mmCIF file of C-alpha atoms in Angstrom:
data_model
loop_
_atom_site.group_PDB
_atom_site.id
_atom_site.type_symbol
_atom_site.label_atom_id
_atom_site.label_comp_id
_atom_site.label_asym_id
_atom_site.label_seq_id
_atom_site.Cartn_x
_atom_site.Cartn_y
_atom_site.Cartn_z
ATOM 1 C CA UNK A 152 -32.584 39.229 -7.927
ATOM 2 C CA UNK A 153 -30.380 36.559 -6.367
ATOM 3 C CA UNK A 154 -29.781 33.162 -7.974
ATOM 4 C CA UNK A 155 -31.837 30.190 -6.800
ATOM 5 C CA UNK A 156 -30.080 27.345 -5.012
ATOM 6 C CA UNK A 157 -30.499 23.882 -6.650
ATOM 7 C CA UNK A 158 -31.675 22.365 -3.377
ATOM 8 C CA UNK A 159 -34.290 25.115 -3.104
ATOM 9 C CA UNK A 160 -35.426 24.388 -6.662
ATOM 10 C CA UNK A 161 -35.702 20.670 -5.877
ATOM 11 C CA UNK A 162 -37.794 21.501 -2.813
ATOM 12 C CA UNK A 163 -40.139 23.637 -4.913
ATOM 13 C CA UNK A 164 -40.486 20.732 -7.362
ATOM 14 C CA UNK A 165 -41.216 18.219 -4.570
ATOM 15 C CA UNK A 166 -43.892 20.429 -2.983
ATOM 16 C CA UNK A 167 -45.555 21.075 -6.364
ATOM 17 C CA UNK A 168 -45.584 17.330 -7.090
ATOM 18 C CA UNK A 169 -46.579 16.096 -3.643
ATOM 19 C CA UNK A 170 -48.647 18.921 -2.222
ATOM 20 C CA UNK A 171 -47.262 19.144 1.293
ATOM 21 C CA UNK A 172 -44.089 19.968 3.172
ATOM 22 C CA UNK A 173 -44.038 16.670 5.025
ATOM 23 C CA UNK A 174 -44.378 14.519 1.897
ATOM 24 C CA UNK A 175 -41.756 16.619 0.149
ATOM 25 C CA UNK A 176 -39.439 16.230 3.110
ATOM 26 C CA UNK A 177 -39.809 12.442 3.135
ATOM 27 C CA UNK A 178 -39.122 12.357 -0.612
ATOM 28 C CA UNK A 179 -35.991 14.519 -0.239
ATOM 29 C CA UNK A 180 -34.777 12.857 2.941
ATOM 30 C CA UNK A 181 -35.078 15.983 5.100
ATOM 31 C CA UNK A 182 -37.609 17.238 7.644
ATOM 32 C CA UNK A 183 -40.490 19.510 6.692
ATOM 33 C CA UNK A 184 -38.966 22.538 8.397
ATOM 34 C CA UNK A 185 -35.948 22.293 6.055
ATOM 35 C CA UNK A 186 -38.297 22.236 3.058
ATOM 36 C CA UNK A 187 -40.127 25.264 4.415
ATOM 37 C CA UNK A 188 -36.903 27.125 4.974
ATOM 38 C CA UNK A 189 -35.715 26.354 1.429
ATOM 39 C CA UNK A 190 -38.962 27.627 -0.086
ATOM 40 C CA UNK A 191 -38.832 30.755 1.989
ATOM 41 C CA UNK A 192 -35.249 31.334 0.877
ATOM 42 C CA UNK A 193 -36.282 31.001 -2.790
ATOM 43 C CA UNK A 194 -39.193 33.385 -2.277
ATOM 44 C CA UNK A 195 -36.893 35.901 -0.599
ATOM 45 C CA UNK A 196 -34.467 35.631 -3.549
ATOM 46 C CA UNK A 197 -37.290 36.232 -6.025
ATOM 47 C CA UNK A 198 -38.979 38.887 -3.964
ATOM 48 C CA UNK A 199 -42.484 37.362 -4.059
ATOM 49 C CA UNK A 200 -44.335 34.223 -2.880
ATOM 50 C CA UNK A 201 -44.436 31.006 -4.872
ATOM 51 C CA UNK A 202 -47.140 29.244 -2.856
ATOM 52 C CA UNK A 203 -50.364 30.116 -1.100
ATOM 53 C CA UNK A 204 -50.281 28.766 2.441
ATOM 54 C CA UNK A 205 -53.419 26.909 3.544
ATOM 55 C CA UNK A 206 -54.055 24.619 6.522
ATOM 56 C CA UNK A 207 -54.503 21.684 4.152
ATOM 57 C CA UNK A 208 -51.223 22.342 2.319
ATOM 58 C CA UNK A 209 -49.238 24.528 -0.037
ATOM 59 C CA UNK A 210 -50.985 25.640 -3.245
ATOM 60 C CA UNK A 211 -48.459 26.491 -5.981
ATOM 61 C CA UNK A 212 -48.756 29.754 -7.829
ATOM 62 C CA UNK A 213 -48.070 29.883 -11.623
ATOM 63 C CA UNK A 214 -44.377 30.709 -11.163
ATOM 64 C CA UNK A 215 -43.915 27.675 -8.898
ATOM 65 C CA UNK A 216 -45.291 25.508 -11.681
ATOM 66 C CA UNK A 217 -42.882 27.112 -14.124
ATOM 67 C CA UNK A 218 -39.928 26.471 -11.829
ATOM 68 C CA UNK A 219 -41.053 22.895 -11.246
ATOM 69 C CA UNK A 220 -41.382 22.236 -14.978
ATOM 70 C CA UNK A 221 -37.825 23.424 -15.531
ATOM 71 C CA UNK A 222 -36.595 21.514 -12.484
ATOM 72 C CA UNK A 223 -37.988 18.276 -13.873
ATOM 73 C CA UNK A 224 -35.811 18.667 -16.987
ATOM 74 C CA UNK A 225 -32.793 19.596 -14.867
ATOM 75 C CA UNK A 226 -33.341 16.601 -12.602
ATOM 76 C CA UNK A 227 -33.722 14.289 -15.565
ATOM 77 C CA UNK A 228 -30.387 15.474 -16.941
ATOM 78 C CA UNK A 229 -28.739 15.115 -13.538
ATOM 79 C CA UNK A 230 -29.865 11.504 -13.151
ATOM 80 C CA UNK A 231 -28.917 10.727 -16.742
ATOM 81 C CA UNK A 232 -25.404 12.101 -16.214
ATOM 82 C CA UNK A 233 -24.908 10.213 -12.952
ATOM 83 C CA UNK A 234 -26.086 6.940 -14.536
ATOM 84 C CA UNK A 235 -23.714 7.343 -17.467
ATOM 85 C CA UNK A 236 -20.807 8.136 -15.170
ATOM 86 C CA UNK A 237 -21.642 5.154 -12.947
ATOM 87 C CA UNK A 238 -21.822 2.898 -16.002
ATOM 88 C CA UNK A 239 -18.299 3.889 -17.026
ATOM 89 C CA UNK A 240 -16.736 3.009 -13.690
ATOM 90 C CA UNK A 241 -14.547 -0.071 -14.195
ATOM 91 C CA UNK A 242 -13.582 -0.738 -10.588
ATOM 92 C CA UNK A 243 -15.251 -3.447 -8.511
ATOM 93 C CA UNK A 244 -15.638 -1.006 -5.653
ATOM 94 C CA UNK A 245 -17.930 1.749 -4.465
ATOM 95 C CA UNK A 246 -21.670 1.849 -3.966
ATOM 96 C CA UNK A 247 -24.115 -0.668 -5.492
ATOM 97 C CA UNK A 248 -27.823 -0.649 -4.646
ATOM 98 C CA UNK A 249 -29.877 -3.809 -5.126
ATOM 99 C CA UNK A 250 -33.604 -4.174 -4.544
ATOM 100 C CA UNK A 251 -35.700 -7.337 -4.279
ATOM 101 C CA UNK A 252 -38.854 -8.478 -2.464
ATOM 102 C CA UNK A 253 -38.247 -8.795 1.265
ATOM 103 C CA UNK A 254 -39.539 -12.357 1.540
ATOM 104 C CA UNK A 255 -37.356 -13.541 -1.323
ATOM 105 C CA UNK A 256 -34.257 -12.141 0.316
ATOM 106 C CA UNK A 257 -35.288 -13.526 3.679
ATOM 107 C CA UNK A 258 -36.110 -17.019 2.425
ATOM 108 C CA UNK A 259 -33.408 -17.600 -0.208
ATOM 109 C CA UNK A 260 -31.181 -14.767 -1.363
ATOM 110 C CA UNK A 261 -29.383 -13.709 1.822
ATOM 111 C CA UNK A 262 -26.703 -16.400 1.345
ATOM 112 C CA UNK A 263 -26.128 -15.211 -2.231
ATOM 113 C CA UNK A 264 -25.648 -11.662 -1.003
ATOM 114 C CA UNK A 265 -23.331 -12.900 1.732
ATOM 115 C CA UNK A 266 -21.202 -14.683 -0.874
ATOM 116 C CA UNK A 267 -21.194 -11.571 -3.060
ATOM 117 C CA UNK A 268 -19.933 -9.297 -0.269
ATOM 118 C CA UNK A 269 -17.233 -11.846 0.631
ATOM 119 C CA UNK A 270 -16.069 -12.089 -2.968
ATOM 120 C CA UNK A 271 -16.136 -8.333 -3.565
ATOM 121 C CA UNK A 272 -15.328 -6.675 -0.222
ATOM 122 C CA UNK A 273 -14.621 -3.298 -1.834
ATOM 123 C CA UNK A 274 -18.204 -2.969 -3.073
ATOM 124 C CA UNK A 275 -20.479 -1.070 -0.700
ATOM 125 C CA UNK A 276 -23.660 -3.114 -1.168
ATOM 126 C CA UNK A 277 -26.921 -1.472 -0.200
ATOM 127 C CA UNK A 278 -29.999 -3.735 -0.192
ATOM 128 C CA UNK A 279 -33.522 -2.324 -0.341
ATOM 129 C CA UNK A 280 -35.811 -5.205 0.667
ATOM 130 C CA UNK A 281 -39.111 -3.918 -0.630
ATOM 131 C CA UNK A 282 -42.095 -4.682 -2.831
ATOM 132 C CA UNK A 283 -42.168 -1.034 -3.929
ATOM 133 C CA UNK A 284 -41.361 -0.428 -7.589
ATOM 134 C CA UNK A 285 -38.233 1.671 -7.226
ATOM 135 C CA UNK A 286 -37.316 4.002 -10.062
ATOM 136 C CA UNK A 287 -34.085 2.829 -11.649
ATOM 137 C CA UNK A 288 -34.006 5.919 -13.881
ATOM 138 C CA UNK A 289 -33.656 8.045 -10.732
ATOM 139 C CA UNK A 290 -31.026 5.670 -9.359
ATOM 140 C CA UNK A 291 -33.195 4.563 -6.447
ATOM 141 C CA UNK A 292 -31.551 1.216 -7.226
ATOM 142 C CA UNK A 293 -28.930 -0.028 -9.684
ATOM 143 C CA UNK A 294 -30.233 -3.580 -10.031
ATOM 144 C CA UNK A 295 -33.769 -4.830 -9.330
ATOM 145 C CA UNK A 296 -35.197 -8.283 -8.945
ATOM 146 C CA UNK A 297 -38.943 -8.203 -9.462
ATOM 147 C CA UNK A 298 -41.805 -10.639 -9.572
ATOM 148 C CA UNK A 299 -44.013 -9.328 -12.341
ATOM 149 C CA UNK A 300 -45.969 -10.218 -15.481
ATOM 150 C CA UNK A 301 -45.052 -6.857 -16.994
ATOM 151 C CA UNK A 302 -41.648 -5.475 -15.949
ATOM 152 C CA UNK A 303 -40.898 -1.916 -16.935
ATOM 153 C CA UNK A 304 -40.321 -1.819 -20.686
ATOM 154 C CA UNK A 305 -37.662 0.870 -20.702
ATOM 155 C CA UNK A 306 -35.295 -1.280 -18.613
ATOM 156 C CA UNK A 307 -33.008 -4.078 -19.727
ATOM 157 C CA UNK A 308 -34.509 -7.279 -18.333
ATOM 158 C CA UNK A 309 -33.606 -10.927 -18.010
ATOM 159 C CA UNK A 310 -36.315 -13.455 -17.223
ATOM 160 C CA UNK A 311 -34.733 -15.602 -14.538
ATOM 161 C CA UNK A 312 -37.462 -18.212 -14.227
ATOM 162 C CA UNK A 313 -41.186 -18.829 -14.386
ATOM 163 C CA UNK A 314 -43.041 -19.558 -11.188
ATOM 164 C CA UNK A 315 -45.893 -21.633 -9.903
ATOM 165 C CA UNK A 316 -48.003 -21.317 -6.786
ATOM 166 C CA UNK A 317 -49.937 -23.684 -4.563
ATOM 167 C CA UNK A 318 -52.614 -23.524 -1.896
ATOM 168 C CA UNK A 319 -51.514 -23.849 1.712
ATOM 169 C CA UNK A 320 -53.101 -24.242 5.132
ATOM 170 C CA UNK A 321 -52.398 -25.847 8.479
ATOM 171 C CA UNK A 322 -52.299 -29.670 8.434
ATOM 172 C CA UNK A 323 -55.734 -29.765 10.085
ATOM 173 C CA UNK A 324 -57.310 -27.425 7.531
ATOM 174 C CA UNK A 325 -55.596 -29.154 4.624
ATOM 175 C CA UNK A 326 -56.695 -32.605 5.744
ATOM 176 C CA UNK A 327 -60.304 -31.509 6.352
ATOM 177 C CA UNK A 328 -60.538 -29.787 2.946
ATOM 178 C CA UNK A 329 -59.156 -32.831 1.148
ATOM 179 C CA UNK A 330 -61.494 -35.198 3.017
ATOM 180 C CA UNK A 331 -64.766 -33.313 2.391
ATOM 181 C CA UNK A 332 -64.953 -31.026 -0.643
ATOM 182 C CA UNK A 333 -68.464 -29.887 0.263
ATOM 183 C CA UNK A 334 -67.487 -28.629 3.719
ATOM 184 C CA UNK A 335 -66.954 -24.919 4.203
ATOM 185 C CA UNK A 336 -63.351 -23.842 3.697
ATOM 186 C CA UNK A 337 -62.203 -20.513 5.079
ATOM 187 C CA UNK A 338 -59.924 -18.453 2.818
ATOM 188 C CA UNK A 339 -57.426 -15.636 3.057
ATOM 189 C CA UNK A 340 -56.981 -13.204 0.171
ATOM 190 C CA UNK A 341 -55.019 -10.113 -0.737
ATOM 191 C CA UNK A 342 -57.001 -6.988 -0.004
ATOM 192 C CA UNK A 343 -57.548 -6.218 -3.696
ATOM 193 C CA UNK A 344 -58.855 -9.698 -4.568
ATOM 194 C CA UNK A 345 -62.601 -10.244 -4.873
ATOM 195 C CA UNK A 346 -62.763 -14.005 -4.703
ATOM 196 C CA UNK A 347 -60.772 -17.245 -4.803
ATOM 197 C CA UNK A 348 -59.438 -18.672 -8.107
ATOM 198 C CA UNK A 349 -61.919 -20.492 -10.321
ATOM 199 C CA UNK A 350 -60.186 -23.863 -9.787
ATOM 200 C CA UNK A 351 -60.873 -23.552 -6.067
ATOM 201 C CA UNK A 352 -64.531 -22.743 -6.597
ATOM 202 C CA UNK A 353 -64.854 -25.770 -8.850
ATOM 203 C CA UNK A 354 -63.530 -28.109 -6.159
ATOM 204 C CA UNK A 355 -64.836 -26.236 -3.120
ATOM 205 C CA UNK A 356 -68.171 -24.544 -3.829
ATOM 206 C CA UNK A 357 -68.637 -23.622 -0.155
ATOM 207 C CA UNK A 358 -65.876 -21.074 0.354
ATOM 208 C CA UNK A 359 -65.943 -18.344 2.996
ATOM 209 C CA UNK A 360 -63.563 -15.370 2.801
ATOM 210 C CA UNK A 361 -62.451 -14.935 6.354
ATOM 211 C CA UNK A 362 -60.108 -11.953 5.855
ATOM 212 C CA UNK A 363 -58.249 -9.890 3.300
ATOM 213 C CA UNK A 364 -54.763 -8.587 4.059
ATOM 214 C CA UNK A 365 -52.439 -6.261 2.182
ATOM 215 C CA UNK A 366 -49.120 -8.052 2.680
ATOM 216 C CA UNK A 367 -47.872 -11.578 1.913
ATOM 217 C CA UNK A 368 -46.031 -11.853 5.220
ATOM 218 C CA UNK A 369 -49.246 -11.008 7.099
ATOM 219 C CA UNK A 370 -51.178 -13.516 4.991
ATOM 220 C CA UNK A 371 -48.648 -16.207 5.841
ATOM 221 C CA UNK A 372 -48.863 -15.396 9.561
ATOM 222 C CA UNK A 373 -52.674 -15.496 9.441
ATOM 223 C CA UNK A 374 -52.569 -18.878 7.706
ATOM 224 C CA UNK A 375 -50.091 -20.189 10.285
ATOM 225 C CA UNK A 376 -52.530 -19.049 12.990
ATOM 226 C CA UNK A 377 -55.220 -21.238 11.440
ATOM 227 C CA UNK A 378 -57.333 -18.500 9.938
ATOM 228 C CA UNK A 379 -57.685 -20.209 6.551
ATOM 229 C CA UNK A 380 -56.099 -21.232 3.251
ATOM 230 C CA UNK A 381 -53.937 -18.953 1.130
ATOM 231 C CA UNK A 382 -52.340 -19.106 -2.288
ATOM 232 C CA UNK A 383 -48.633 -18.325 -2.382
ATOM 233 C CA UNK A 384 -45.625 -18.934 -4.653
ATOM 234 C CA UNK A 385 -43.754 -22.161 -4.114
ATOM 235 C CA UNK A 386 -40.505 -20.423 -3.103
ATOM 236 C CA UNK A 387 -42.131 -19.468 0.198
ATOM 237 C CA UNK A 388 -43.026 -23.035 1.142
ATOM 238 C CA UNK A 389 -39.790 -23.671 3.052
ATOM 239 C CA UNK A 390 -40.243 -20.408 4.967
ATOM 240 C CA UNK A 391 -43.708 -21.310 6.257
ATOM 241 C CA UNK A 392 -43.374 -23.681 9.176
ATOM 242 C CA UNK A 393 -46.713 -25.234 10.063
ATOM 243 C CA UNK A 394 -48.245 -24.902 6.600
ATOM 244 C CA UNK A 395 -48.700 -27.700 4.054
ATOM 245 C CA UNK A 396 -50.024 -27.855 0.544
ATOM 246 C CA UNK A 397 -53.615 -28.822 -0.069
ATOM 247 C CA UNK A 398 -52.819 -32.022 -2.007
ATOM 248 C CA UNK A 399 -56.000 -32.166 -4.064
ATOM 249 C CA UNK A 400 -55.604 -28.691 -5.592
ATOM 250 C CA UNK A 401 -53.240 -28.269 -8.559
ATOM 251 C CA UNK A 402 -50.269 -25.954 -8.892
ATOM 252 C CA UNK A 403 -51.157 -22.713 -10.687
ATOM 253 C CA UNK A 404 -49.097 -20.220 -12.716
ATOM 254 C CA UNK A 405 -47.528 -17.274 -10.877
ATOM 255 C CA UNK A 406 -45.745 -14.158 -12.099
ATOM 256 C CA UNK A 407 -42.177 -14.814 -13.312
ATOM 257 C CA UNK A 408 -38.971 -13.470 -11.738
ATOM 258 C CA UNK A 409 -37.106 -10.757 -13.619
ATOM 259 C CA UNK A 410 -33.696 -9.149 -13.162
ATOM 260 C CA UNK A 411 -33.668 -5.519 -14.373
ATOM 261 C CA UNK A 412 -31.215 -2.676 -14.787
ATOM 262 C CA UNK A 413 -31.085 0.614 -16.679
ATOM 263 C CA UNK A 414 -29.341 0.492 -20.053
ATOM 264 C CA UNK A 415 -26.745 3.027 -18.823
ATOM 265 C CA UNK A 416 -25.501 0.463 -16.307
ATOM 266 C CA UNK A 417 -25.459 -2.489 -18.696
ATOM 267 C CA UNK A 418 -21.649 -2.508 -18.859
ATOM 268 C CA UNK A 419 -21.061 -1.789 -15.164
ATOM 269 C CA UNK A 420 -18.701 -4.450 -13.701
ATOM 270 C CA UNK A 421 -20.352 -4.146 -10.283
ATOM 271 C CA UNK A 422 -23.855 -4.627 -11.671
ATOM 272 C CA UNK A 423 -22.737 -7.532 -13.864
ATOM 273 C CA UNK A 424 -20.904 -9.242 -11.005
ATOM 274 C CA UNK A 425 -24.094 -9.416 -8.942
ATOM 275 C CA UNK A 426 -26.189 -10.313 -11.973
ATOM 276 C CA UNK A 427 -23.941 -13.300 -12.743
ATOM 277 C CA UNK A 428 -24.233 -14.656 -9.240
ATOM 278 C CA UNK A 429 -28.021 -14.261 -9.187
ATOM 279 C CA UNK A 430 -28.446 -15.830 -12.646
ATOM 280 C CA UNK A 431 -26.323 -18.819 -11.607
ATOM 281 C CA UNK A 432 -28.276 -19.264 -8.385
ATOM 282 C CA UNK A 433 -31.664 -19.189 -10.109
ATOM 283 C CA UNK A 434 -30.468 -21.641 -12.756
ATOM 284 C CA UNK A 435 -29.432 -24.093 -10.021
ATOM 285 C CA UNK A 436 -32.567 -23.605 -7.922
ATOM 286 C CA UNK A 437 -35.374 -23.408 -10.453
ATOM 287 C CA UNK A 438 -37.259 -26.232 -8.707
ATOM 288 C CA UNK A 439 -37.737 -23.966 -5.706
ATOM 289 C CA UNK A 440 -39.957 -21.763 -7.864
ATOM 290 C CA UNK A 441 -41.606 -24.315 -10.123
ATOM 291 C CA UNK A 442 -41.681 -27.558 -8.254
ATOM 292 C CA UNK A 443 -39.635 -30.643 -9.003
ATOM 293 C CA UNK A 444 -41.769 -31.714 -11.970
ATOM 294 C CA UNK A 445 -41.601 -28.408 -13.826
ATOM 295 C CA UNK A 446 -39.079 -27.214 -16.344
ATOM 296 C CA UNK A 447 -37.660 -23.769 -15.602
ATOM 297 C CA UNK A 448 -37.410 -21.113 -18.216
ATOM 298 C CA UNK A 449 -33.980 -19.526 -17.857
ATOM 299 C CA UNK A 450 -32.887 -17.288 -20.720
#
C-alpha cells in the first residue's frame, strides 16, 4: 500500500467536514476537480473507496472518518508550529495579515494602513476587509479588529474603545419624525431583528418595518434612498452623506471595538508594530465612536 499524500489527506478532511467537492475546493483554494482527483489518488493508494458517490454529495465511509480524525490532529499541529515560528521572527519584513470590518477600513482606517505600509515597506501587508470571524488559530489572519460584545476567549485581546450608536434618516424623515411623534415612521432593520429598540417604541408607537437587510452597507444605502430610519454606530456618520441623526432620540450603547491576536504571535514585531499604530489612532479618535460628550474606555 502506497503512502498517502498530505494534500490528499487534507482533501479527505475537507470533504468529510463540508460534504461536497465544491465546498471543499473553496475551503482549500482549489477547484472541485482537483479535490476529486486527490480523493481518487488516495483511494487508489489504499486500494478501496473512502466515499460513496451520490448526486447530492460524497458520503464518507468509516475509514474516511478515521483519516479525517487523524488529519484534524495533524492540521492542528501544523498550524501550531507555523504560529510559533512566525512569533519568533524578529524582522520587520515578510507577510502580515490583518482583518477588520470593511466599513471601518473604508471610513477611517485606510489612512492608518497607508502610514503603516510607508513606515514598514518590507512588510507584505494583506488586508481582509470582512465581517466574517476569521480563525486566528488557523492563521487566516495574524491580527483582527472586531466589533463584538464577546470576542473569542482564547485570543489575547485589547479593548480599544466602547461605542455608541444613533438613529439616522434623511433630513426630511428626521424632521418629520421629530415634529410629530405620533406619525408613522418607517424603519430599516437587520434581517435577524424582530423589532425596533424599546426606546424607539416609547417615543414612536406607530412604527412600520419597511424592510430587513443582511448587511450594514445595504442598510445605509436603503436609508440614503429614503426607505426609512436605521440605527448605526457613530463611526459611520461621516461616511453617510445625506443622512442625519434623529435629534430627539438618544444615543444608545453599541458593541465595543477589540484588537485580537493569538498568544503565539504576542511577541511578533510585525504584529506589535501594527497594534501600536491602531491603538494610538483609536486613543486619538475615541470621539468618532462615542460622540464628543462621551469618555472613551481605552485600556
